[in-house]
XYZ file of C-alpha atoms in Angstrom:
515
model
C 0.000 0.000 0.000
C 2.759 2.389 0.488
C 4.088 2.040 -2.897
C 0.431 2.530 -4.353
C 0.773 5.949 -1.943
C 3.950 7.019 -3.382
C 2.765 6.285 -7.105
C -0.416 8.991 -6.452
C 1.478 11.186 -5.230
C 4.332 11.101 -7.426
C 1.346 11.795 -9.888
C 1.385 14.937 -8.749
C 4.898 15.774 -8.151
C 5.006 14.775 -12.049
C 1.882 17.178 -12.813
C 4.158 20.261 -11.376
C 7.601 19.165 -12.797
C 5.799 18.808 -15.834
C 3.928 22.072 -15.361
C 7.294 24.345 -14.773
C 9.495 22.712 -17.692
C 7.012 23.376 -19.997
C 5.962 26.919 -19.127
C 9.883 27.438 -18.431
C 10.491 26.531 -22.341
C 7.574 28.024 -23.712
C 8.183 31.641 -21.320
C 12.317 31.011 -22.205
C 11.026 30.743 -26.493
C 8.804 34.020 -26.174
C 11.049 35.789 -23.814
C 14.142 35.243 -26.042
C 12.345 36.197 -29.073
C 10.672 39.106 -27.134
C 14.336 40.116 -25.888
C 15.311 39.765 -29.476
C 12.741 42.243 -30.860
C 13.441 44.568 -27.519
C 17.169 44.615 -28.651
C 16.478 45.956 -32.065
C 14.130 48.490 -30.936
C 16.604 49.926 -28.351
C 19.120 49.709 -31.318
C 17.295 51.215 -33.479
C 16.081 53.916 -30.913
C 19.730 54.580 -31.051
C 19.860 54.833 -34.230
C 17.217 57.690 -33.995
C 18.765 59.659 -31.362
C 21.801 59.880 -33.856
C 19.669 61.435 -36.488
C 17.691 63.451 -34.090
C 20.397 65.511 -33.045
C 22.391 65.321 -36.288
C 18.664 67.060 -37.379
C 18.085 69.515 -34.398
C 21.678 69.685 -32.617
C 24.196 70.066 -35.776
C 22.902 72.914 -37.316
C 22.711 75.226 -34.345
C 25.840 73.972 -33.033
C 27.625 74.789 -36.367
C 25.672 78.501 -36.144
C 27.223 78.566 -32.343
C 30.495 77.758 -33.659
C 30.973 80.425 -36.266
C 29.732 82.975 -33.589
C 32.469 81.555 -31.512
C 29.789 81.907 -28.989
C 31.156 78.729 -26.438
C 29.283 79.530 -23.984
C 26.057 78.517 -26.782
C 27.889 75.146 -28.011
C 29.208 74.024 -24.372
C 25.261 74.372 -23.577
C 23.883 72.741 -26.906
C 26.408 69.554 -26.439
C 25.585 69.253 -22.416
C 21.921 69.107 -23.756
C 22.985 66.478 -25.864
C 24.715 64.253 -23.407
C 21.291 64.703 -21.675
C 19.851 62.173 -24.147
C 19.803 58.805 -22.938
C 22.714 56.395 -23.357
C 24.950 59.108 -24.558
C 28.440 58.983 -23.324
C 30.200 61.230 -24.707
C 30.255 64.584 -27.038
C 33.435 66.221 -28.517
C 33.390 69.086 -31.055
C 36.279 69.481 -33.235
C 37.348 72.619 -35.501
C 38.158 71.325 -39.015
C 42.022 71.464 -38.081
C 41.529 68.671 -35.377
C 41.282 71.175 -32.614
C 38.777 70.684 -29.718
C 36.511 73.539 -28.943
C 34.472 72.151 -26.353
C 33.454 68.196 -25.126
C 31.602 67.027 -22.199
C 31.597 63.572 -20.625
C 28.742 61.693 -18.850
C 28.721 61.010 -15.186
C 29.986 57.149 -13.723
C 26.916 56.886 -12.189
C 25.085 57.724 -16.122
C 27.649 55.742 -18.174
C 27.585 52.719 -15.782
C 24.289 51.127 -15.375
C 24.565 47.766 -12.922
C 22.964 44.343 -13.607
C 20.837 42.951 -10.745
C 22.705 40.093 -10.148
C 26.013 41.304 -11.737
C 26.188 40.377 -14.732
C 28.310 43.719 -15.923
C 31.395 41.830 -16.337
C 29.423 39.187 -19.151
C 29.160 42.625 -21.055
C 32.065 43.969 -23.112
C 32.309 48.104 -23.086
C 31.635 48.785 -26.851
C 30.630 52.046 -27.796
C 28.845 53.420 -31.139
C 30.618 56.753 -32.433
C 28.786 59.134 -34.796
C 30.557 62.120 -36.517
C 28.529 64.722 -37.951
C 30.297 67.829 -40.333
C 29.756 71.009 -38.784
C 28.452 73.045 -41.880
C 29.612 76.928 -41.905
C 26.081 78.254 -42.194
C 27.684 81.108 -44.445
C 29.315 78.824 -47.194
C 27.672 75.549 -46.926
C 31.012 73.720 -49.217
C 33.126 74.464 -45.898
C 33.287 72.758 -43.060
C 34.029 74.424 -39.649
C 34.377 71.742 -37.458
C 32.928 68.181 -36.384
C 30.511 66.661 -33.966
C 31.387 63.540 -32.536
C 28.942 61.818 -30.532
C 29.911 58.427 -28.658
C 26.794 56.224 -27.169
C 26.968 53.178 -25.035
C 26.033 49.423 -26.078
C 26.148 48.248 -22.803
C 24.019 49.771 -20.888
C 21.870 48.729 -23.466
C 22.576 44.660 -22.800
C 22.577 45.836 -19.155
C 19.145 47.204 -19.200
C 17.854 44.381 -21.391
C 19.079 41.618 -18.708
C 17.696 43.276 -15.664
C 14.346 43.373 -17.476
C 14.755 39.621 -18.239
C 16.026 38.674 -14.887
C 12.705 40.713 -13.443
C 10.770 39.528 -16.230
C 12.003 35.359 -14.942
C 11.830 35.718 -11.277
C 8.118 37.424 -11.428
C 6.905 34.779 -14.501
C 8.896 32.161 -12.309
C 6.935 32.763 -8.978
C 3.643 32.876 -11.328
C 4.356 29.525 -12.698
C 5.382 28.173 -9.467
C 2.014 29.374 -7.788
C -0.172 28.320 -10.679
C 1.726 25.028 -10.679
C 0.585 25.163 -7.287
C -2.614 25.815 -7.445
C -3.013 23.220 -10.602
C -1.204 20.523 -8.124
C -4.379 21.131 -5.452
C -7.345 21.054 -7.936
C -5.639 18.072 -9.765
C -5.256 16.281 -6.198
C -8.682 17.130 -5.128
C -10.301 16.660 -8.369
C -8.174 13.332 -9.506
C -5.666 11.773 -7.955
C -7.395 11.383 -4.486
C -10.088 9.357 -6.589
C -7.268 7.248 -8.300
C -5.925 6.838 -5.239
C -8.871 5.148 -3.545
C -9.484 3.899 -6.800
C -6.036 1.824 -5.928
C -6.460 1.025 -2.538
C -9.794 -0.428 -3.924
C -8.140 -2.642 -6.144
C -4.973 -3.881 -3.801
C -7.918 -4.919 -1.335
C -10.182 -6.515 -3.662
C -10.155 -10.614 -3.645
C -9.837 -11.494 -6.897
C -10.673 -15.253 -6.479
C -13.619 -14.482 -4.371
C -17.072 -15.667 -5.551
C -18.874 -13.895 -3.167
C -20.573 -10.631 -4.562
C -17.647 -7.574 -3.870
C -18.406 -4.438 -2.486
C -19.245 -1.699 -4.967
C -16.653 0.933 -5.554
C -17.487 4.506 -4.995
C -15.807 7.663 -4.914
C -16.176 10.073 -2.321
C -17.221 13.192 -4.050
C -20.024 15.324 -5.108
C -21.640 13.882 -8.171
C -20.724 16.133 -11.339
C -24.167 17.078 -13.159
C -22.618 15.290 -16.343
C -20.455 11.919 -16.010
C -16.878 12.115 -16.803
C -14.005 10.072 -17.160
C -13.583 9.020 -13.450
C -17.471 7.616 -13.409
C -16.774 5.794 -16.607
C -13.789 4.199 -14.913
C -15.969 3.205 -11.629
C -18.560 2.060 -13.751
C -16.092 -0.056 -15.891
C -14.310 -1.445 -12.105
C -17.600 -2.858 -11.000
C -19.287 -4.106 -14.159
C -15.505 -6.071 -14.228
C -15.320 -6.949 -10.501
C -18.958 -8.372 -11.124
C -17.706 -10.505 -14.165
C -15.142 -11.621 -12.415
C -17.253 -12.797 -9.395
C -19.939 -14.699 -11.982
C -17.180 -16.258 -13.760
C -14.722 -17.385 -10.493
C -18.225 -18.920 -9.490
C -18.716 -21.016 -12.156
C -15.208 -21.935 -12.799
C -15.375 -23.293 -9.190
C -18.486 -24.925 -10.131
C -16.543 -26.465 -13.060
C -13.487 -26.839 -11.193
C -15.084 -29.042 -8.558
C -16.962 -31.071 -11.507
C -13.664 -31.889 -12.644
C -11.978 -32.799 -9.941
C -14.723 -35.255 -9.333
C -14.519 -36.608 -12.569
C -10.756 -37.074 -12.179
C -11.258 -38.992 -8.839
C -14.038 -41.285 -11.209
C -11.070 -41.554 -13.606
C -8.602 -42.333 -10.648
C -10.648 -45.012 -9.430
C -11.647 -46.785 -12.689
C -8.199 -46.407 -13.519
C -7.146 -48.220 -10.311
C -9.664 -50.954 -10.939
C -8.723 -51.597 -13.768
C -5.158 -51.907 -13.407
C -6.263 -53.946 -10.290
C -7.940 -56.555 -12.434
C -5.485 -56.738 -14.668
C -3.062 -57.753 -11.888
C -5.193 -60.133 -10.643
C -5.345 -61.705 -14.039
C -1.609 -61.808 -14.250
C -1.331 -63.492 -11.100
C -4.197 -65.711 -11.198
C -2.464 -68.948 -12.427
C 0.577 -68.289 -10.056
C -1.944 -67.959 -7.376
C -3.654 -70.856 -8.479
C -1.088 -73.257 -8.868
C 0.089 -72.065 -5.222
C -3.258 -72.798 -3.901
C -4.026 -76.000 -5.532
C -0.598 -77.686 -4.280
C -1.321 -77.155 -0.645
C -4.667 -78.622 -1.886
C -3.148 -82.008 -3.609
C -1.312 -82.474 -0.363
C -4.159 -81.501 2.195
C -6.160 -84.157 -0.082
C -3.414 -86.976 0.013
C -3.379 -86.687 3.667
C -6.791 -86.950 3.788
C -7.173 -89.420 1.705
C -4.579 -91.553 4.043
C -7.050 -90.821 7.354
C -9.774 -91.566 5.558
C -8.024 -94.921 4.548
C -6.982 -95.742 8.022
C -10.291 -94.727 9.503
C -11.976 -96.975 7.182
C -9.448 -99.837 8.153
C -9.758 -99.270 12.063
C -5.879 -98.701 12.003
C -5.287 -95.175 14.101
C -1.633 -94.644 14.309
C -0.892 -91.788 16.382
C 2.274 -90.467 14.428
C 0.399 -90.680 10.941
C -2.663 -89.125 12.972
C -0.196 -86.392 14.088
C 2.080 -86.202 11.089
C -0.936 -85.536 8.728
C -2.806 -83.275 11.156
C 0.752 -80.685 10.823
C 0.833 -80.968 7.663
C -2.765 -80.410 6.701
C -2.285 -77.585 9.592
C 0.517 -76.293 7.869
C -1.026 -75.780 4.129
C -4.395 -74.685 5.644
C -2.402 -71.502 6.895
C -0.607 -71.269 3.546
C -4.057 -71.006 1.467
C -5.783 -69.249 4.277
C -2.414 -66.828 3.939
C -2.862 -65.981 0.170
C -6.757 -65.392 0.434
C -6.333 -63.219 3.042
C -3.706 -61.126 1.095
C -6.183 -61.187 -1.929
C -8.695 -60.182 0.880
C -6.744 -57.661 1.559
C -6.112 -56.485 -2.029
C -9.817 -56.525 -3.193
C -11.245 -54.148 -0.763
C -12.038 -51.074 -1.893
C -9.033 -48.316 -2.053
C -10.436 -44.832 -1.815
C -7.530 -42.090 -0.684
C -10.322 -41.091 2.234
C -9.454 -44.337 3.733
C -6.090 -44.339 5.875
C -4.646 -46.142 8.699
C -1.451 -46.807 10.825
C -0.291 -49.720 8.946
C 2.530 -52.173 9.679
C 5.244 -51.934 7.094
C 6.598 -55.457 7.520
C 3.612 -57.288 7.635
C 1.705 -55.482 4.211
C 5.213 -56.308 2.160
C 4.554 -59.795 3.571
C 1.107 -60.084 2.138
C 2.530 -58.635 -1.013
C 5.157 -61.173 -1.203
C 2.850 -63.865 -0.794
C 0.768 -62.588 -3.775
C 3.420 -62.726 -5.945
C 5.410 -65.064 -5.332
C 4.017 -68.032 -6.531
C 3.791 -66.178 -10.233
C 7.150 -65.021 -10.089
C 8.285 -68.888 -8.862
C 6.268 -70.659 -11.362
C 8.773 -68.741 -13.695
C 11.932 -69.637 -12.486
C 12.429 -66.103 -10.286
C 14.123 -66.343 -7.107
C 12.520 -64.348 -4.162
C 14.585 -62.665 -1.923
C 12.948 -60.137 0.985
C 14.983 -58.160 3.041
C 13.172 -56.138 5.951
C 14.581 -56.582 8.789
C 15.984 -52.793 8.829
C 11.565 -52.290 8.640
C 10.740 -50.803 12.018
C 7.781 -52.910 13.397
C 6.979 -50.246 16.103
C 6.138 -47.345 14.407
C 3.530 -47.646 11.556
C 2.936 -45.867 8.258
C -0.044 -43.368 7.691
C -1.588 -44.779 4.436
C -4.160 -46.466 2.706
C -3.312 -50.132 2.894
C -4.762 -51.095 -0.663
C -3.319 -48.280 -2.595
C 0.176 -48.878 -1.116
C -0.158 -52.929 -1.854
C -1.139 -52.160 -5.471
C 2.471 -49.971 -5.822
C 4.178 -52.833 -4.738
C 2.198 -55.390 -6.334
C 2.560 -52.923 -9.924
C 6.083 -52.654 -9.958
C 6.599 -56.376 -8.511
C 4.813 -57.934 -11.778
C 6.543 -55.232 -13.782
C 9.785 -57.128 -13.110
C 8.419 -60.364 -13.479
C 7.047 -59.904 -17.271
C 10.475 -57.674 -17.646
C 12.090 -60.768 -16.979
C 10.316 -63.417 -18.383
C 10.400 -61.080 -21.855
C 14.143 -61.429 -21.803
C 14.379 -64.787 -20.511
C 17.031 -63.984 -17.862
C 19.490 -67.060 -16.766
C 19.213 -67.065 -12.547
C 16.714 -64.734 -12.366
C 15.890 -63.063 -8.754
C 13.782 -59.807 -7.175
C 14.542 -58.615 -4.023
C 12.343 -56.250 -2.088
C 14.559 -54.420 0.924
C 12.887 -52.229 2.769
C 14.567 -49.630 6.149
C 13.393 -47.302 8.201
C 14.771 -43.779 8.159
C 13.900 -41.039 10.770
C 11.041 -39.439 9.139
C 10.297 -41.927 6.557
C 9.791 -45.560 4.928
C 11.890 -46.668 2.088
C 11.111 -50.022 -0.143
C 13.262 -50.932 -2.705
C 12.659 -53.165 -5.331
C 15.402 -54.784 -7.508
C 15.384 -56.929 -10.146
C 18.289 -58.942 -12.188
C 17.356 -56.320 -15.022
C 20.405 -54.166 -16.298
C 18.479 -50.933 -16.109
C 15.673 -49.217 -17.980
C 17.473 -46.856 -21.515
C 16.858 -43.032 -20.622
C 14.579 -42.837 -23.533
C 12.033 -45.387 -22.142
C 12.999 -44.329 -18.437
C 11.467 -40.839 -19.235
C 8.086 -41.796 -20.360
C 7.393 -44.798 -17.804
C 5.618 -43.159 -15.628
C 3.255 -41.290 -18.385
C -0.751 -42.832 -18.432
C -1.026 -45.276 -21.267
C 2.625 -45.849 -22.041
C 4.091 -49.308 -22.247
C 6.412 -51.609 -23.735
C 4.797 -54.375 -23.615
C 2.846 -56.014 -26.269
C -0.956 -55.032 -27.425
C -2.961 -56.800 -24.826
C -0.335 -57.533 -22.433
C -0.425 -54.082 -20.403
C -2.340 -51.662 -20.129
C -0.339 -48.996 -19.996
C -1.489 -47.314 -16.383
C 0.402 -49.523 -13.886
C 3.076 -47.299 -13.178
C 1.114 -43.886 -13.401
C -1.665 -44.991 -10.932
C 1.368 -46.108 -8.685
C 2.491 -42.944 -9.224
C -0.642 -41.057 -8.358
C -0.755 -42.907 -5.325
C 2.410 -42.099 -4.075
C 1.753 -38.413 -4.575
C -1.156 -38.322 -3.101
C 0.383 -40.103 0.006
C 3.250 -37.261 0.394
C 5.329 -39.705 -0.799
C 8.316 -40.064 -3.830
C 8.115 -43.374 -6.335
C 11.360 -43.253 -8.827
C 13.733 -45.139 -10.663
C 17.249 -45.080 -9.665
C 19.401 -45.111 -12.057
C 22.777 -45.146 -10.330
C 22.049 -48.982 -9.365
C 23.645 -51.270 -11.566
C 19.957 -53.347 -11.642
C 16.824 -52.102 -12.721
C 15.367 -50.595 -9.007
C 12.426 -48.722 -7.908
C 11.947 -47.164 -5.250
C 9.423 -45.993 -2.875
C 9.574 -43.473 0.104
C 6.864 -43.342 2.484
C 6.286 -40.219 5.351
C 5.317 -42.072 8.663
C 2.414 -39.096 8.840
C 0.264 -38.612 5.572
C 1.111 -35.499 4.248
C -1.583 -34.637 1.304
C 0.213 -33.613 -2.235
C 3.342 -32.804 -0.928
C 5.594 -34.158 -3.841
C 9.135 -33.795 -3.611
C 10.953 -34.306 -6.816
C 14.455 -36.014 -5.960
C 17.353 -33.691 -7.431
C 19.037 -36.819 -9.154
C 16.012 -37.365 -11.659
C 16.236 -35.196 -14.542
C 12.506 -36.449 -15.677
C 9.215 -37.220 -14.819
C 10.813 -40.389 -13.478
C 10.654 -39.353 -9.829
């Protein structure tokens, strides 16, 4: 707000600065030309002095002369230095001899600048000599008249009219600046000023109707500019209120839409993992099955013989015991797995035990292949659980998890492994899943995480795994990226302990997406 201050009232400061250099120029053009035109008249009043008195003075003076009545010429020529500017009068007799000359005073000859300027002015002088005419026998001349007149005091005079002429037309300006500054202040920039404040206070997001803007003045009987720009402020700030309104309107359409999209996404990459792991799960469930049934099929035998040994009894009951838990195991996982997902739902979950239920989701597919399993979490702290949705977080690991087993099976790999690792940091989780790949090229490793992109062929993949996980993550505070300074193709996946909403972090080693 003080800068919006400073602005209005450097408005006016600029009004007056404005105000002086232009009359300053425009009273400096006039004045010079004025000055000018002053110059020649004074010169040219000169001019007429000389002619005046070579009319009225010469004659007599000549008559006074051949009299040899001095008393007459010393009076005629001190009449003549009476005239203004005149400096000096001399008459000569015709041999060079001077009959009379008078001289004007200092105080006459020297005329003083205001602010003394004398010394900018040189002393030139402007001599007329007029023939002295014997009034008996006008072919002889009886003497000469030599008048000398002063350019300086000319200049002199001339500059202290200009110097009185500026200061007077300076104070003029400066009050009529003035003045100008006050009506233009009362009559404007106050107005633009609230006009401003108005403006810097004004929500420009809100959707609620804003107050109308009005100036504080006495209405003008005809509208001028400053009602046209009020009028053109609200009609805008009303605009802008209908239109923030329905964008919200739109906005929160959207976003619902999206979270459809999210969740239809999410199903249907779920069902397509479910697919993929279907006959590994299968085959896992129906070996426990064959042997629950052989054993069975043994009691049954004995029972129907009337033999009961104890050890068989005991030795079937374990292992029957033993493969109930395994089954019971993987439909609890897939239990787990097919509930719903929704963001809203979150819990303190245990770490270890979810990448347990992972594991035995997807292990048997990965086994059934030839892929060695290999978990490390014992650096997973079982005391302190992670803020998450349980579903969401299982379908990451379950995502990338399959990734690696098609990855492999599509290149065949010779002693092929995964290995999920997971530790516990101070703040956060961090899984890590490795497989016996040799990396993912930069040109694939930029798009991986983009919806619909795959590498794998039509029908195989759907092309949303990865970006869902992704999504998830996000959503969960959390960071899902590939590292690419591992020898091995390795994802990773950093959890906060608390759920912080959309608080992505993009790690500064990923130069992509891929984070």
């Amino acid at each position: 707000m003080e800068g919006q201050k400073k602005i209005s009232r450097s408005l006016r400061k600029r009004l007056v600065i404005a105000i002086l250099v232009a009359s300053s120029t425009i009273t400096t053009l006039f004045t010079t030309v004025s000055f000018y035109m002053d110059y020649r008249i004074e010169m040219n009043s000169l001019e007429a002095t000389f002619l005046d008195i070579q009319h009225s003075s010469a004659g007599s003076i000549a008559d006074s002369l051949y009299d040899f009545n001095m008393d007459a010429v010393n009076a005629q020529i001190q009449g003549i230095l009476g005239k203004s500017d005149i400096a000096h009068v001399i008459v000569f007799s015709d041999d060079g001899k001077v009959y009379a000359k008078v001289k004007a005073e200092e105080s006459k000859a020297q005329i003083h600048s205001y602010l003394g300027l004398d010394r900018w002015f040189d002393d030139q002088v402007s001599v007329k000599i007029f023939p002295l005419i014997d009034p008996k026998d006008p072919s002889h001349q009886i003497g000469t008249l030599s008048i000398e007149a002063t350019q300086r005091n000319v200049l002199v005079r001339l500059s202290n009219k200009a110097i009185y002429f500026f200061i007077t037309q300076g104070l003029k300006t400066l009050l009529v600046s003035l003045t100008i500054m006050w009506i233009f202040g009362f009559l404007v920039t106050q107005h633009v000023r609230h006009i401003v404040y108005f403006l810097a206070e004004y929500n420009f997001e809100s959707e609620e109707p804003s107050p109308t803007l009005a100036l504080n003045r006495i209405a003008p009987k005809k509208s001028d500019e400053l009602d046209a720009l009020v009028d053109s402020i609200n009609t805008l700030t009303q605009r802008l209120n209908f239109f923030n309104s329905k964008m919200q309107e739109q906005f929160l359409r959207k976003e619902q839409e999206i979270r459809d999209q999210k969740a239809i996404a999410s199903n249907v990459v779920k069902l397509a993992t479910l697919g993929e792991m279907a006959g590994g799960i299968a085959h896992e469930i129906n070996n426990p099955l064959h042997i629950i049934k052989g054993y069975n099929d043994i009691l049954v035998d004995q029972l129907g013989q009337g033999i009961m040994d104890r050890e068989v009894l005991h030795r079937a009951a374990l292992v029957i015991d033993k493969n109930t838990n395994r089954i019971a195991r993987i439909v609890t996982s897939l239990l787990m797995f097919s509930k719903k997902g929704d963001q809203e739902l979150l819990e303190y979950v245990d770490m270890p035990q979810l990448v347990d239920q992972v594991v035995s989701i997807t292990q048997p597919l990965a086994e059934n292949h030839g892929i060695r399993f290999q978990v490390d979490i014992n650096d997973l702290n079982d005391d302190q659980r992670v803020e998450c949705n349980e579903v969401q977080i299982a379908q990451v690991l379950i995502n990338i998890i399959n990734n690696a087993v098609d990855a492999i099976i599509e290149q065949n790999k010779k002693d092929a492994w995964i290995r999920i690792v997971g530790r516990s940091l101070s703040d956060k989780v961090v899984i890590q899943i490795l497989d016996c790949g040799q990396g993912i090229p930069d040109s694939v490793a930029s798009k991986i995480f983009e919806p619909f992109f795959t590498t794998k062929e039509v029908g195989k993949g759907t092309g949303l795994g990865l970006s869902v996980s992704f999504g998830i993550i996000e959503q969960h505070g959390g960071l899902l990226y590939l590292d690419k300074d591992n020898p091995n193709t390795c994802f990773v996946l950093e959890l906060p302990y608390h759920h912080v909403p959309g608080a992505l972090r993009l790690p500064k080693e990923l130069s992509s997406r891929v984070a």
